[in-house]
Amino acid sequence: MPLTPYAARTYFPSANRKGIALCLSGGGFRAALFHLGAVRRLYELGVLQQVRTITAVSGGSLLAAFLARHWHALSGTPLGPAEWNARIADPFRVVTSRHWNMWPQIKGLLLGRNAGVRAIADRIEQSVTDMTLHDLPRHPEFMFCATDLVRGAPWIFQRTTPTNYRVAMAVAVSSCFPILLLPYIPATPEHLALVDGGVDDDRGIEMVWRTHETLLVSDGGDALRPRWGRSLAWSWFRSASVLWNASQEIQRRWLLSSFEGRQLEGTYWAIDSSVSHYEDSKKDREPYHGYSPALARDLLAVIRTSYDRFSLIEAAVLENHGYLLTDAAIRTHLPGMPTRRAPLRIPNPGWMREDLIRQALVDSATKISG
């Protein structure tokens, strides 16, 4: 059946797509640390330096802001493992080792409109970046994704946004999870109520899938788990969670089927996946290294998605997981992508034994690390 011009413009990729888009999902500190491992492997392979656009949501926005602040180092002489740790990984782990949740939520409840979001933005400005949107690099383009509740549509903060917001405010709005924080209401003539980008698109795909030739999607977001309750409030919140999860699953199926049908090029890796899911398709290649499906599904994918502080062990395992999954995804699904020959250097090799990981992370789904 021939496509109408409207359908072609609205529902299918553009005929003249260009460049690579890297999409960093939401998911609090958990997602940010998972993405830290992913971008490390992309950088080693020389892929990160080729990216045209980075879209980011919530926890992904936090890492994207950190990368933007240090992009001059990433675009220069290649960093070795020790330099990467000193300039990127170690400082970012410090960011995720501090509590961010409680005081902004209390402040928002006590002081009302925008107070909670501003409190988060102040913390980000102190520990991550003091840049404004107009200070962002011209290449790659950074997009910090929020959701406008008034229009039910994405709202994007980027270098070309007319109002020169602080990057810290863009990240805070992108992370403004409803219920815990009131919507951010900008001082603009139009009515806007901005919340977490994950309400509309937790993977940050919508802004780039039509215009970019290749999508690299790193998904550290949450998934629906069995949970029992009896109260009326439980049924309300659970129903909303079921609806949200259904939309995420539909998007994931569409994305993977688009890759398979060659309507889109790219690859996708998720925190609940395992490198073993990639192995059978490329038997002639070197073996993949990574965690088992059981560990990924039952332990890593249920680690809390909050902004409570993460221990160094939690950070190490999440970084390893993102790093190893990214390597497997690129090798399997994008073997023709121009990459450097870069040996696998697991970021935290001391945390590959699964028995030790299970002991260390037994309470990570709910605990606030000490």
Coordinates of C-alpha atoms in Angstrom, one line a residue:
M1 CA 0.0 0.0 0.0
P2 CA 1.5 3.4 -1.0
L3 CA 2.2 5.8 1.8
T4 CA 0.5 9.2 1.8
P5 CA 2.9 12.2 2.2
Y6 CA 1.5 12.8 5.6
A7 CA 2.1 9.3 6.8
A8 CA 5.6 9.3 5.4
R9 CA 6.4 12.6 7.2
T10 CA 4.8 11.5 10.5
Y11 CA 5.3 7.8 11.0
F12 CA 8.4 6.8 9.1
P13 CA 12.1 7.8 9.1
S14 CA 13.2 10.6 6.9
A15 CA 14.8 9.5 3.6
N16 CA 17.9 11.7 4.2
R17 CA 18.8 10.7 7.8
K18 CA 22.3 11.5 8.9
G19 CA 24.6 10.7 11.8
I20 CA 24.6 8.7 15.0
A21 CA 22.3 9.4 18.0
L22 CA 23.1 8.1 21.4
C23 CA 20.0 7.8 23.7
L24 CA 20.6 7.6 27.4
S25 CA 17.5 6.6 29.3
G26 CA 16.1 7.6 32.7
G27 CA 16.5 5.6 35.9
G28 CA 18.1 7.7 38.6
F29 CA 21.7 7.0 39.7
R30 CA 21.3 3.4 38.6
A31 CA 20.8 4.4 35.0
A32 CA 23.6 7.1 35.1
L33 CA 26.1 4.5 36.4
F34 CA 25.0 1.9 33.8
H35 CA 25.4 4.5 31.1
L36 CA 28.8 5.5 32.5
G37 CA 30.1 2.0 31.5
A38 CA 28.4 2.2 28.1
V39 CA 30.0 5.5 27.1
R40 CA 33.3 4.3 28.3
R41 CA 33.2 1.4 25.9
L42 CA 31.9 3.6 23.1
Y43 CA 34.8 6.0 23.7
E44 CA 37.4 3.2 23.6
L45 CA 35.9 2.1 20.3
G46 CA 36.0 5.6 18.9
V47 CA 32.2 5.6 18.5
L48 CA 31.4 8.3 21.1
Q49 CA 33.5 10.7 19.2
Q50 CA 31.4 10.1 16.0
V51 CA 28.0 10.8 17.7
R52 CA 26.0 13.7 16.2
T53 CA 23.4 14.0 19.0
I54 CA 23.1 12.8 22.6
T55 CA 19.5 12.7 24.0
A56 CA 19.1 12.1 27.7
V57 CA 16.3 11.6 30.2
S58 CA 16.5 12.0 34.0
G59 CA 19.4 9.9 35.3
G60 CA 20.8 9.9 31.7
S61 CA 20.6 13.7 31.7
L62 CA 22.9 13.8 34.7
L63 CA 25.6 11.8 32.9
A64 CA 25.1 13.8 29.7
A65 CA 25.6 17.1 31.5
F66 CA 28.8 15.7 33.1
L67 CA 30.0 14.6 29.6
A68 CA 29.2 18.0 28.1
R69 CA 31.2 19.7 30.8
H70 CA 34.2 17.5 30.0
W71 CA 33.8 17.2 26.2
H72 CA 37.0 19.1 25.5
A73 CA 38.9 16.3 27.1
L74 CA 36.9 13.6 25.3
S75 CA 37.4 15.2 21.9
G76 CA 41.2 15.6 22.2
T77 CA 44.0 13.2 22.5
P78 CA 42.5 9.8 23.5
L79 CA 42.4 9.1 27.2
G80 CA 43.9 5.9 28.5
P81 CA 42.2 3.8 31.2
A82 CA 43.9 5.7 34.1
E83 CA 43.1 9.1 32.6
W84 CA 39.5 8.1 32.0
N85 CA 39.2 7.0 35.6
A86 CA 40.8 10.2 36.9
R87 CA 38.9 12.7 34.7
I88 CA 35.6 10.9 34.1
A89 CA 34.7 7.8 36.1
D90 CA 36.0 8.7 39.6
P91 CA 34.6 12.2 39.7
F92 CA 31.2 10.9 38.5
R93 CA 31.1 8.2 41.1
V94 CA 31.6 10.9 43.7
V95 CA 28.5 12.6 42.3
T96 CA 26.4 9.4 42.8
S97 CA 27.7 8.7 46.2
R98 CA 25.7 11.5 47.8
H99 CA 22.0 11.7 48.8
W100 CA 20.0 14.0 46.5
N101 CA 16.4 13.0 47.2
M102 CA 15.2 14.0 50.6
W103 CA 15.9 17.8 51.0
P104 CA 14.6 18.9 47.6
Q105 CA 11.4 16.9 48.2
I106 CA 10.9 18.5 51.6
K107 CA 11.7 21.9 50.3
G108 CA 9.2 21.5 47.4
L109 CA 6.4 20.5 49.8
L110 CA 7.1 23.3 52.2
L111 CA 7.8 26.1 49.8
G112 CA 5.7 25.1 46.8
R113 CA 6.1 26.0 43.2
N114 CA 9.5 25.3 41.7
A115 CA 11.3 25.2 45.0
G116 CA 12.1 21.4 44.9
V117 CA 13.4 21.5 41.3
R118 CA 15.5 24.6 42.1
A119 CA 17.1 22.7 45.0
I120 CA 18.0 19.8 42.8
A121 CA 19.4 22.3 40.2
D122 CA 21.6 23.9 42.8
R123 CA 23.1 20.6 43.8
I124 CA 23.8 19.7 40.1
E125 CA 25.4 23.1 39.6
Q126 CA 27.7 22.6 42.6
S127 CA 28.8 19.0 41.7
V128 CA 28.3 18.5 38.0
T129 CA 28.3 21.6 35.8
D130 CA 27.9 25.4 36.0
M131 CA 27.4 25.7 32.2
T132 CA 24.4 27.3 30.6
L133 CA 22.6 25.8 27.6
H134 CA 24.3 28.3 25.3
D135 CA 27.7 27.1 26.6
L136 CA 27.0 23.5 25.4
P137 CA 29.3 22.1 22.7
R138 CA 28.2 22.6 19.1
H139 CA 29.1 19.0 18.4
P140 CA 27.6 16.7 19.5
E141 CA 24.3 18.3 20.1
F142 CA 23.0 17.6 23.7
M143 CA 19.2 17.3 24.2
F144 CA 17.9 17.2 27.8
C145 CA 14.4 15.7 27.6
A146 CA 11.4 16.7 29.8
T147 CA 7.7 16.3 29.4
D148 CA 5.1 19.1 29.1
L149 CA 2.0 17.9 30.9
V150 CA -0.1 20.7 29.4
R151 CA 0.4 19.5 25.8
G152 CA 1.3 15.9 26.6
A153 CA 4.4 16.2 24.5
P154 CA 8.2 16.2 24.9
W155 CA 10.0 19.4 25.9
I156 CA 13.6 19.7 24.9
F157 CA 16.4 21.8 26.5
Q158 CA 19.3 22.3 24.1
R159 CA 21.9 24.8 23.0
T160 CA 19.5 26.6 20.6
T161 CA 16.7 27.0 23.2
P162 CA 16.0 30.8 23.2
T163 CA 15.9 31.1 27.0
N164 CA 19.5 30.5 28.2
Y165 CA 18.7 28.1 31.1
R166 CA 21.4 26.7 33.3
V167 CA 22.2 23.1 32.2
A168 CA 21.7 22.2 35.9
M169 CA 18.1 23.4 35.7
A170 CA 17.5 21.4 32.4
V171 CA 18.8 18.3 34.2
A172 CA 16.7 18.9 37.3
V173 CA 13.5 19.4 35.2
S174 CA 14.3 16.3 33.2
S175 CA 14.5 14.4 36.5
C176 CA 11.4 16.0 38.1
F177 CA 9.5 12.8 38.8
P178 CA 5.7 13.5 39.4
I179 CA 4.3 13.0 42.9
L180 CA 7.8 13.4 44.5
L181 CA 8.2 16.8 43.0
L182 CA 5.7 19.4 41.7
P183 CA 6.0 20.3 38.0
Y184 CA 8.4 23.1 37.0
I185 CA 6.4 26.1 35.9
P186 CA 8.7 28.5 33.8
A187 CA 8.0 32.2 33.8
T188 CA 6.8 32.3 30.2
P189 CA 3.7 33.7 28.5
E190 CA 2.6 30.2 27.5
H191 CA 1.3 27.7 30.0
L192 CA 3.9 25.0 30.7
A193 CA 4.1 22.3 33.4
L194 CA 7.3 20.4 33.0
V195 CA 8.1 17.1 34.6
D196 CA 10.5 14.1 34.1
G197 CA 11.2 13.2 30.5
G198 CA 10.4 9.6 31.2
V199 CA 6.7 10.3 31.6
D200 CA 6.6 10.7 27.8
D201 CA 9.6 8.8 26.5
D202 CA 12.0 7.3 29.0
R203 CA 14.6 6.3 26.4
G204 CA 14.9 9.7 24.6
I205 CA 14.2 8.2 21.2
E206 CA 11.3 10.4 19.9
M207 CA 13.5 13.4 19.0
V208 CA 16.0 11.6 16.9
W209 CA 14.6 8.4 15.3
R210 CA 13.3 10.2 12.2
T211 CA 16.4 12.3 11.5
H212 CA 19.4 10.1 12.4
E213 CA 20.9 7.2 10.4
T214 CA 21.9 5.1 13.5
L215 CA 20.5 4.9 17.0
L216 CA 22.4 3.6 19.9
V217 CA 20.0 3.2 22.8
S218 CA 21.2 2.5 26.4
D219 CA 18.3 1.6 28.6
G220 CA 18.9 1.6 32.4
G221 CA 15.2 2.3 33.2
D222 CA 12.7 0.6 35.4
A223 CA 10.5 -2.4 34.5
L224 CA 7.2 -3.5 36.1
R225 CA 7.7 -6.1 38.8
P226 CA 5.0 -8.2 40.6
R227 CA 3.7 -6.3 43.6
W228 CA 0.7 -6.9 45.8
G229 CA -1.5 -4.4 47.6
R230 CA -5.0 -3.8 48.9
S231 CA -5.5 -0.1 49.3
L232 CA -7.3 2.2 46.9
A233 CA -4.1 4.3 46.5
W234 CA -2.2 1.1 45.5
S235 CA -4.7 0.4 42.8
W236 CA -4.4 4.0 41.4
F237 CA -0.6 4.0 41.4
R238 CA -0.4 0.5 40.1
S239 CA -2.8 1.2 37.3
A240 CA -0.7 4.2 36.2
S241 CA 2.5 2.0 36.4
V242 CA 0.9 -0.7 34.2
L243 CA -0.1 1.9 31.6
W244 CA 3.4 3.4 31.6
N245 CA 5.0 0.0 31.3
A246 CA 2.8 -0.9 28.4
S247 CA 3.8 2.2 26.5
Q248 CA 7.5 1.3 27.2
E249 CA 7.1 -2.2 26.0
I250 CA 5.3 -1.1 22.8
Q251 CA 8.2 1.3 22.1
R252 CA 10.8 -1.4 22.7
R253 CA 9.0 -3.8 20.3
W254 CA 8.7 -1.1 17.7
L255 CA 12.4 -0.2 18.0
L256 CA 13.7 -3.8 17.7
S257 CA 11.3 -4.6 14.8
S258 CA 12.5 -1.5 13.0
F259 CA 16.1 -2.6 13.5
E260 CA 15.2 -6.1 12.2
G261 CA 13.3 -4.7 9.2
R262 CA 16.1 -2.3 8.4
Q263 CA 13.8 0.7 8.6
L264 CA 16.3 1.9 11.3
E265 CA 19.9 1.1 11.9
G266 CA 21.3 0.7 15.3
T267 CA 21.4 -1.4 18.5
Y268 CA 19.8 -1.5 21.9
W269 CA 21.0 -2.8 25.3
A270 CA 19.1 -2.8 28.5
I271 CA 20.0 -3.4 32.2
D272 CA 17.8 -6.5 32.4
S273 CA 19.7 -8.1 29.5
S274 CA 22.8 -10.2 29.5
V275 CA 25.7 -10.6 27.1
S276 CA 24.7 -14.3 26.7
H277 CA 21.7 -13.0 24.7
Y278 CA 24.1 -12.0 21.9
E279 CA 26.3 -15.1 21.8
D280 CA 24.5 -17.5 19.5
S281 CA 24.3 -15.2 16.5
K282 CA 28.1 -14.8 16.1
K283 CA 29.6 -18.2 16.9
D284 CA 32.8 -17.4 14.9
R285 CA 33.7 -14.4 17.1
E286 CA 35.6 -14.1 20.3
P287 CA 33.5 -15.1 23.4
Y288 CA 31.6 -12.4 25.1
H289 CA 32.3 -11.5 28.7
G290 CA 29.6 -10.4 31.2
Y291 CA 27.2 -11.3 33.9
S292 CA 24.6 -14.1 33.7
P293 CA 21.0 -13.6 32.7
A294 CA 19.9 -14.5 36.2
L295 CA 22.1 -11.9 37.8
A296 CA 21.1 -9.2 35.4
R297 CA 17.3 -9.9 35.6
D298 CA 17.0 -10.7 39.3
L299 CA 19.5 -8.4 40.9
L300 CA 20.9 -5.7 38.7
A301 CA 17.6 -4.8 37.0
V302 CA 15.8 -4.3 40.4
I303 CA 18.4 -2.0 42.0
R304 CA 16.6 1.1 43.1
T305 CA 16.2 3.9 40.5
S306 CA 16.3 6.8 43.1
Y307 CA 18.8 9.5 43.7
D308 CA 19.8 8.1 47.1
R309 CA 23.6 7.6 47.3
F310 CA 25.1 4.5 45.7
S311 CA 28.0 2.6 47.2
L312 CA 31.3 2.2 45.3
I313 CA 30.4 -1.5 44.9
E314 CA 27.1 -0.8 43.3
A315 CA 28.7 1.8 41.0
A316 CA 31.4 -0.7 40.0
V317 CA 29.0 -3.5 39.1
L318 CA 26.6 -1.2 37.2
E319 CA 29.5 0.3 35.2
N320 CA 30.8 -3.1 34.4
H321 CA 27.4 -4.2 33.2
G322 CA 26.9 -1.2 30.9
Y323 CA 30.4 -1.5 29.5
L324 CA 30.1 -5.2 28.7
L325 CA 26.6 -5.1 27.2
T326 CA 27.6 -2.2 25.0
D327 CA 30.6 -4.1 23.6
A328 CA 28.4 -7.1 22.9
A329 CA 25.6 -5.0 21.3
I330 CA 28.0 -3.1 19.0
R331 CA 29.9 -6.3 17.9
T332 CA 26.8 -8.2 17.2
H333 CA 24.5 -5.7 15.5
L334 CA 26.8 -3.1 14.1
P335 CA 29.9 -5.0 12.9
G336 CA 30.3 -2.6 10.0
M337 CA 30.5 0.5 12.1
P338 CA 33.9 2.2 11.9
T339 CA 35.6 1.5 15.3
R340 CA 39.1 1.4 16.7
R341 CA 40.7 -1.8 17.7
A342 CA 40.3 -1.5 21.4
P343 CA 40.9 -4.5 23.7
L344 CA 38.3 -5.1 26.4
R345 CA 39.4 -3.5 29.6
I346 CA 36.7 -4.3 32.2
P347 CA 36.4 -1.1 34.4
N348 CA 36.3 -3.0 37.7
P349 CA 37.6 -6.5 37.1
G350 CA 37.5 -7.3 40.8
W351 CA 33.7 -7.3 40.7
M352 CA 33.0 -10.0 38.1
R353 CA 32.4 -12.9 40.6
E354 CA 28.7 -13.3 40.9
D355 CA 28.7 -15.0 44.3
L356 CA 30.4 -11.9 45.7
I357 CA 28.1 -9.5 43.9
R358 CA 25.0 -11.3 45.2
Q359 CA 26.3 -10.9 48.8
A360 CA 27.3 -7.3 48.3
L361 CA 24.1 -6.1 46.6
V362 CA 21.5 -8.2 48.4
D363 CA 19.6 -5.1 49.6
S364 CA 20.3 -2.8 46.7
A365 CA 16.7 -2.9 45.5
T366 CA 15.5 -0.8 48.4
K367 CA 18.3 0.3 50.7
I368 CA 19.8 3.7 51.2
S369 CA 23.6 3.0 51.2
G370 CA 25.6 3.9 54.2

